[in-house]
Amino acid sequence: ITGGARRIGAQIARELHAKGLNIVLHYNSSETEAQNLISELESNRKDSIIGLSQDLTDSDSISALVSSAVQKWDQLDVLVNNASVFYPTHLPDITKRDWDDLVGVNLIAPLFLIKESAKYLAHAKGSVINIVDIHADKGLQNFSIYSITKAGLAMLTKTMARELAPMVRVNGV
């Protein structure tokens, strides 16, 4: 689960863990929240979760996330692309750094996580869950780059659903 330490990601981790899944909990800067969640879930079931702090704009980090899951539990059943960067980008002030940051985390990382995970997910007949956003369909004023990335993630979801079927289910929420 990328971005799994807080908010929606943390609740997804709790729900999947309660259903018996082991978790690789990705976080970037939310170390305190991640460690608290890991302790909470470990108190229910020992050796069932690992936390990894990774920069999703770094391709080596993406490989490390997938490798960690496979090395720890010999399989990968579900990939949840939840991590997201969200901040306003007013047109006169948009920078290349804004573009690289938002596109890197919200769109490029999910693509390459799916790519790295596909063979393991196919073997497990697993699934990908991409957390999209209503703003994929209806752009949010002053959040143009964010809205663009979520629209791209929605299309990535549709194309990967076709490309990876029938072995891997790919859904957007």
PDB file of C-alpha atoms in Angstrom:
ATOM      1  CA  ILE A   1       0.000   0.000   0.000  1.00  0.00           C
ATOM      2  CA  THR A   2       1.672   3.195  -1.115  1.00  0.00           C
ATOM      3  CA  GLY A   3       0.974   6.183   1.096  1.00  0.00           C
ATOM      4  CA  GLY A   4      -0.298   3.756   3.697  1.00  0.00           C
ATOM      5  CA  ALA A   5       0.572   5.545   6.930  1.00  0.00           C
ATOM      6  CA  ARG A   6      -2.281   8.038   7.120  1.00  0.00           C
ATOM      7  CA  ARG A   7      -5.881   8.737   6.168  1.00  0.00           C
ATOM      8  CA  ILE A   8      -7.296   6.471   3.442  1.00  0.00           C
ATOM      9  CA  GLY A   9      -4.088   4.450   3.098  1.00  0.00           C
ATOM     10  CA  ALA A  10      -4.042   3.615   6.807  1.00  0.00           C
ATOM     11  CA  GLN A  11      -7.668   2.503   6.723  1.00  0.00           C
ATOM     12  CA  ILE A  12      -7.002   0.335   3.668  1.00  0.00           C
ATOM     13  CA  ALA A  13      -4.090  -1.236   5.566  1.00  0.00           C
ATOM     14  CA  ARG A  14      -6.322  -1.928   8.580  1.00  0.00           C
ATOM     15  CA  GLU A  15      -9.054  -3.486   6.427  1.00  0.00           C
ATOM     16  CA  LEU A  16      -6.733  -5.715   4.401  1.00  0.00           C
ATOM     17  CA  HIS A  17      -4.791  -6.721   7.515  1.00  0.00           C
ATOM     18  CA  ALA A  18      -8.039  -7.642   9.292  1.00  0.00           C
ATOM     19  CA  LYS A  19      -8.849  -9.917   6.351  1.00  0.00           C
ATOM     20  CA  GLY A  20      -5.568 -11.770   6.884  1.00  0.00           C
ATOM     21  CA  LEU A  21      -3.319 -10.120   4.323  1.00  0.00           C
ATOM     22  CA  ASN A  22       0.280  -9.303   5.148  1.00  0.00           C
ATOM     23  CA  ILE A  23       1.189  -5.718   4.392  1.00  0.00           C
ATOM     24  CA  VAL A  24       4.076  -3.748   2.949  1.00  0.00           C
ATOM     25  CA  LEU A  25       3.286  -0.264   4.207  1.00  0.00           C
ATOM     26  CA  HIS A  26       4.943   2.443   2.139  1.00  0.00           C
ATOM     27  CA  TYR A  27       5.361   5.949   3.480  1.00  0.00           C
ATOM     28  CA  ASN A  28       7.468   8.906   2.500  1.00  0.00           C
ATOM     29  CA  SER A  29       7.667  11.367   5.372  1.00  0.00           C
ATOM     30  CA  SER A  30       4.996  10.054   7.764  1.00  0.00           C
ATOM     31  CA  GLU A  31       7.345   7.905   9.835  1.00  0.00           C
ATOM     32  CA  THR A  32       5.633   8.456  13.196  1.00  0.00           C
ATOM     33  CA  GLU A  33       2.203   7.593  11.796  1.00  0.00           C
ATOM     34  CA  ALA A  34       3.646   4.570   9.973  1.00  0.00           C
ATOM     35  CA  GLN A  35       5.366   3.209  13.087  1.00  0.00           C
ATOM     36  CA  ASN A  36       2.188   3.701  15.147  1.00  0.00           C
ATOM     37  CA  LEU A  37       0.119   1.845  12.561  1.00  0.00           C
ATOM     38  CA  ILE A  38       2.690  -0.942  12.309  1.00  0.00           C
ATOM     39  CA  SER A  39       2.627  -1.356  16.101  1.00  0.00           C
ATOM     40  CA  GLU A  40      -1.176  -1.377  16.086  1.00  0.00           C
ATOM     41  CA  LEU A  41      -1.405  -4.062  13.416  1.00  0.00           C
ATOM     42  CA  GLU A  42       1.485  -6.127  14.822  1.00  0.00           C
ATOM     43  CA  SER A  43      -0.332  -6.277  18.165  1.00  0.00           C
ATOM     44  CA  ASN A  44      -3.122  -8.149  16.359  1.00  0.00           C
ATOM     45  CA  ARG A  45      -0.892 -10.419  14.263  1.00  0.00           C
ATOM     46  CA  LYS A  46       2.879 -10.679  14.675  1.00  0.00           C
ATOM     47  CA  ASP A  47       5.260 -10.529  11.686  1.00  0.00           C
ATOM     48  CA  SER A  48       2.471  -9.440   9.350  1.00  0.00           C
ATOM     49  CA  ILE A  49       3.579  -5.978   8.262  1.00  0.00           C
ATOM     50  CA  ILE A  50       6.723  -4.196   7.201  1.00  0.00           C
ATOM     51  CA  GLY A  51       7.142  -0.475   6.708  1.00  0.00           C
ATOM     52  CA  LEU A  52       9.289   1.094   4.018  1.00  0.00           C
ATOM     53  CA  SER A  53      10.098   4.754   3.587  1.00  0.00           C
ATOM     54  CA  GLN A  54      10.697   5.326  -0.098  1.00  0.00           C
ATOM     55  CA  ASP A  55      10.679   8.223  -2.531  1.00  0.00           C
ATOM     56  CA  LEU A  56       8.283   7.155  -5.276  1.00  0.00           C
ATOM     57  CA  THR A  57       9.954   9.457  -7.778  1.00  0.00           C
ATOM     58  CA  ASP A  58      13.038   7.217  -7.595  1.00  0.00           C
ATOM     59  CA  SER A  59      12.861   4.113  -9.804  1.00  0.00           C
ATOM     60  CA  ASP A  60      15.089   2.121  -7.437  1.00  0.00           C
ATOM     61  CA  SER A  61      12.593   2.751  -4.644  1.00  0.00           C
ATOM     62  CA  ILE A  62       9.804   1.299  -6.753  1.00  0.00           C
ATOM     63  CA  SER A  63      11.777  -1.879  -7.356  1.00  0.00           C
ATOM     64  CA  ALA A  64      12.615  -2.069  -3.650  1.00  0.00           C
ATOM     65  CA  LEU A  65       8.946  -1.931  -2.634  1.00  0.00           C
ATOM     66  CA  VAL A  66       7.995  -4.823  -4.894  1.00  0.00           C
ATOM     67  CA  SER A  67      11.114  -6.820  -4.028  1.00  0.00           C
ATOM     68  CA  SER A  68      10.480  -6.387  -0.303  1.00  0.00           C
ATOM     69  CA  ALA A  69       6.998  -7.857  -0.535  1.00  0.00           C
ATOM     70  CA  VAL A  70       8.101 -10.808  -2.627  1.00  0.00           C
ATOM     71  CA  GLN A  71      11.186 -11.516  -0.500  1.00  0.00           C
ATOM     72  CA  LYS A  72       9.248 -11.298   2.769  1.00  0.00           C
ATOM     73  CA  TRP A  73       6.183 -13.350   1.818  1.00  0.00           C
ATOM     74  CA  ASP A  74       7.112 -15.113  -1.444  1.00  0.00           C
ATOM     75  CA  GLN A  75       4.165 -13.559  -3.243  1.00  0.00           C
ATOM     76  CA  LEU A  76       2.271 -10.399  -4.040  1.00  0.00           C
ATOM     77  CA  ASP A  77      -1.525 -10.510  -4.137  1.00  0.00           C
ATOM     78  CA  VAL A  78      -2.612  -6.873  -4.154  1.00  0.00           C
ATOM     79  CA  LEU A  79      -1.017  -3.578  -5.108  1.00  0.00           C
ATOM     80  CA  VAL A  80      -2.764  -0.482  -3.773  1.00  0.00           C
ATOM     81  CA  ASN A  81      -1.568   2.708  -5.464  1.00  0.00           C
ATOM     82  CA  ASN A  82      -2.759   5.191  -2.870  1.00  0.00           C
ATOM     83  CA  ALA A  83       0.151   7.628  -2.471  1.00  0.00           C
ATOM     84  CA  SER A  84      -0.657  11.046  -3.831  1.00  0.00           C
ATOM     85  CA  VAL A  85       0.730  14.553  -3.853  1.00  0.00           C
ATOM     86  CA  PHE A  86      -1.930  17.269  -3.614  1.00  0.00           C
ATOM     87  CA  TYR A  87      -1.342  20.994  -3.689  1.00  0.00           C
ATOM     88  CA  PRO A  88      -2.565  23.945  -5.762  1.00  0.00           C
ATOM     89  CA  THR A  89      -0.808  24.923  -8.952  1.00  0.00           C
ATOM     90  CA  HIS A  90      -2.045  28.326 -10.089  1.00  0.00           C
ATOM     91  CA  LEU A  91      -1.265  28.711 -13.769  1.00  0.00           C
ATOM     92  CA  PRO A  92       0.954  31.806 -13.473  1.00  0.00           C
ATOM     93  CA  ASP A  93       3.060  30.113 -10.785  1.00  0.00           C
ATOM     94  CA  ILE A  94       3.412  26.565 -12.158  1.00  0.00           C
ATOM     95  CA  THR A  95       6.972  25.309 -12.243  1.00  0.00           C
ATOM     96  CA  LYS A  96       8.659  22.315 -13.807  1.00  0.00           C
ATOM     97  CA  ARG A  97       9.303  21.098 -10.254  1.00  0.00           C
ATOM     98  CA  ASP A  98       5.531  21.114  -9.566  1.00  0.00           C
ATOM     99  CA  TRP A  99       4.972  19.093 -12.728  1.00  0.00           C
ATOM    100  CA  ASP A 100       7.725  16.584 -11.941  1.00  0.00           C
ATOM    101  CA  ASP A 101       6.568  16.180  -8.337  1.00  0.00           C
ATOM    102  CA  LEU A 102       2.852  15.693  -9.021  1.00  0.00           C
ATOM    103  CA  VAL A 103       3.248  13.596 -12.169  1.00  0.00           C
ATOM    104  CA  GLY A 104       6.058  11.564 -10.617  1.00  0.00           C
ATOM    105  CA  VAL A 105       4.122  10.432  -7.559  1.00  0.00           C
ATOM    106  CA  ASN A 106       0.543  10.453  -8.868  1.00  0.00           C
ATOM    107  CA  LEU A 107       1.053   8.888 -12.298  1.00  0.00           C
ATOM    108  CA  ILE A 108       4.557   7.641 -13.083  1.00  0.00           C
ATOM    109  CA  ALA A 109       4.996   5.737  -9.813  1.00  0.00           C
ATOM    110  CA  PRO A 110       1.717   3.786 -10.192  1.00  0.00           C
ATOM    111  CA  LEU A 111       2.664   2.843 -13.766  1.00  0.00           C
ATOM    112  CA  PHE A 112       6.062   1.505 -12.773  1.00  0.00           C
ATOM    113  CA  LEU A 113       4.739  -0.187  -9.630  1.00  0.00           C
ATOM    114  CA  ILE A 114       2.258  -2.036 -11.842  1.00  0.00           C
ATOM    115  CA  LYS A 115       5.036  -2.894 -14.282  1.00  0.00           C
ATOM    116  CA  GLU A 116       7.287  -4.260 -11.508  1.00  0.00           C
ATOM    117  CA  SER A 117       4.403  -6.134  -9.866  1.00  0.00           C
ATOM    118  CA  ALA A 118       2.638  -7.574 -12.906  1.00  0.00           C
ATOM    119  CA  LYS A 119       4.318 -11.000 -13.057  1.00  0.00           C
ATOM    120  CA  TYR A 120       3.847 -11.575  -9.314  1.00  0.00           C
ATOM    121  CA  LEU A 121       0.251 -10.416  -9.405  1.00  0.00           C
ATOM    122  CA  ALA A 122      -0.446 -12.619 -12.425  1.00  0.00           C
ATOM    123  CA  HIS A 123       1.014 -15.626 -10.627  1.00  0.00           C
ATOM    124  CA  ALA A 124      -1.280 -14.952  -7.634  1.00  0.00           C
ATOM    125  CA  LYS A 125      -4.251 -13.974  -9.832  1.00  0.00           C
ATOM    126  CA  GLY A 126      -4.116 -10.764  -7.851  1.00  0.00           C
ATOM    127  CA  SER A 127      -5.316  -7.236  -8.276  1.00  0.00           C
ATOM    128  CA  VAL A 128      -4.327  -3.604  -8.518  1.00  0.00           C
ATOM    129  CA  ILE A 129      -6.382  -0.911  -6.843  1.00  0.00           C
ATOM    130  CA  ASN A 130      -5.650   2.631  -7.964  1.00  0.00           C
ATOM    131  CA  ILE A 131      -7.040   5.416  -5.805  1.00  0.00           C
ATOM    132  CA  VAL A 132      -8.176   7.908  -8.408  1.00  0.00           C
ATOM    133  CA  ASP A 133     -10.293  10.982  -7.526  1.00  0.00           C
ATOM    134  CA  ILE A 134     -13.448  12.740  -8.654  1.00  0.00           C
ATOM    135  CA  HIS A 135     -11.166  15.384 -10.122  1.00  0.00           C
ATOM    136  CA  ALA A 136     -10.075  12.910 -12.780  1.00  0.00           C
ATOM    137  CA  ASP A 137     -13.412  13.686 -14.458  1.00  0.00           C
ATOM    138  CA  LYS A 138     -14.031  17.203 -13.219  1.00  0.00           C
ATOM    139  CA  GLY A 139     -10.868  19.266 -12.909  1.00  0.00           C
ATOM    140  CA  LEU A 140     -10.380  21.210  -9.712  1.00  0.00           C
ATOM    141  CA  GLN A 141      -9.771  24.927 -10.214  1.00  0.00           C
ATOM    142  CA  ASN A 142      -6.188  25.952  -9.376  1.00  0.00           C
ATOM    143  CA  PHE A 143      -5.170  22.275  -9.105  1.00  0.00           C
ATOM    144  CA  SER A 144      -4.604  21.693 -12.808  1.00  0.00           C
ATOM    145  CA  ILE A 145      -1.573  19.422 -12.579  1.00  0.00           C
ATOM    146  CA  TYR A 146      -3.169  17.320  -9.824  1.00  0.00           C
ATOM    147  CA  SER A 147      -6.347  16.944 -11.904  1.00  0.00           C
ATOM    148  CA  ILE A 148      -4.299  15.999 -14.976  1.00  0.00           C
ATOM    149  CA  THR A 149      -2.463  13.299 -13.018  1.00  0.00           C
ATOM    150  CA  LYS A 150      -5.680  11.803 -11.689  1.00  0.00           C
ATOM    151  CA  ALA A 151      -7.193  11.782 -15.188  1.00  0.00           C
ATOM    152  CA  GLY A 152      -4.053  10.007 -16.345  1.00  0.00           C
ATOM    153  CA  LEU A 153      -4.346   7.516 -13.491  1.00  0.00           C
ATOM    154  CA  ALA A 154      -7.942   6.806 -14.496  1.00  0.00           C
ATOM    155  CA  MET A 155      -6.796   6.032 -18.052  1.00  0.00           C
ATOM    156  CA  LEU A 156      -3.849   4.001 -16.758  1.00  0.00           C
ATOM    157  CA  THR A 157      -6.353   1.950 -14.786  1.00  0.00           C
ATOM    158  CA  LYS A 158      -8.470   1.285 -17.864  1.00  0.00           C
ATOM    159  CA  THR A 159      -5.542   0.381 -20.103  1.00  0.00           C
ATOM    160  CA  MET A 160      -3.874  -1.852 -17.509  1.00  0.00           C
ATOM    161  CA  ALA A 161      -7.198  -3.603 -16.878  1.00  0.00           C
ATOM    162  CA  ARG A 162      -7.232  -4.577 -20.556  1.00  0.00           C
ATOM    163  CA  GLU A 163      -3.523  -5.366 -20.768  1.00  0.00           C
ATOM    164  CA  LEU A 164      -3.299  -7.516 -17.633  1.00  0.00           C
ATOM    165  CA  ALA A 165      -6.647  -9.308 -17.950  1.00  0.00           C
ATOM    166  CA  PRO A 166      -7.630 -11.998 -17.242  1.00  0.00           C
ATOM    167  CA  MET A 167      -4.838 -12.811 -14.781  1.00  0.00           C
ATOM    168  CA  VAL A 168      -4.813  -9.485 -12.887  1.00  0.00           C
ATOM    169  CA  ARG A 169      -7.823  -7.334 -12.023  1.00  0.00           C
ATOM    170  CA  VAL A 170      -7.160  -3.603 -12.175  1.00  0.00           C
ATOM    171  CA  ASN A 171      -9.696  -1.227 -10.652  1.00  0.00           C
ATOM    172  CA  GLY A 172      -9.868   2.450  -9.813  1.00  0.00           C
ATOM    173  CA  VAL A 173     -11.641   3.817  -6.797  1.00  0.00           C
TER     174      VAL A 173
END
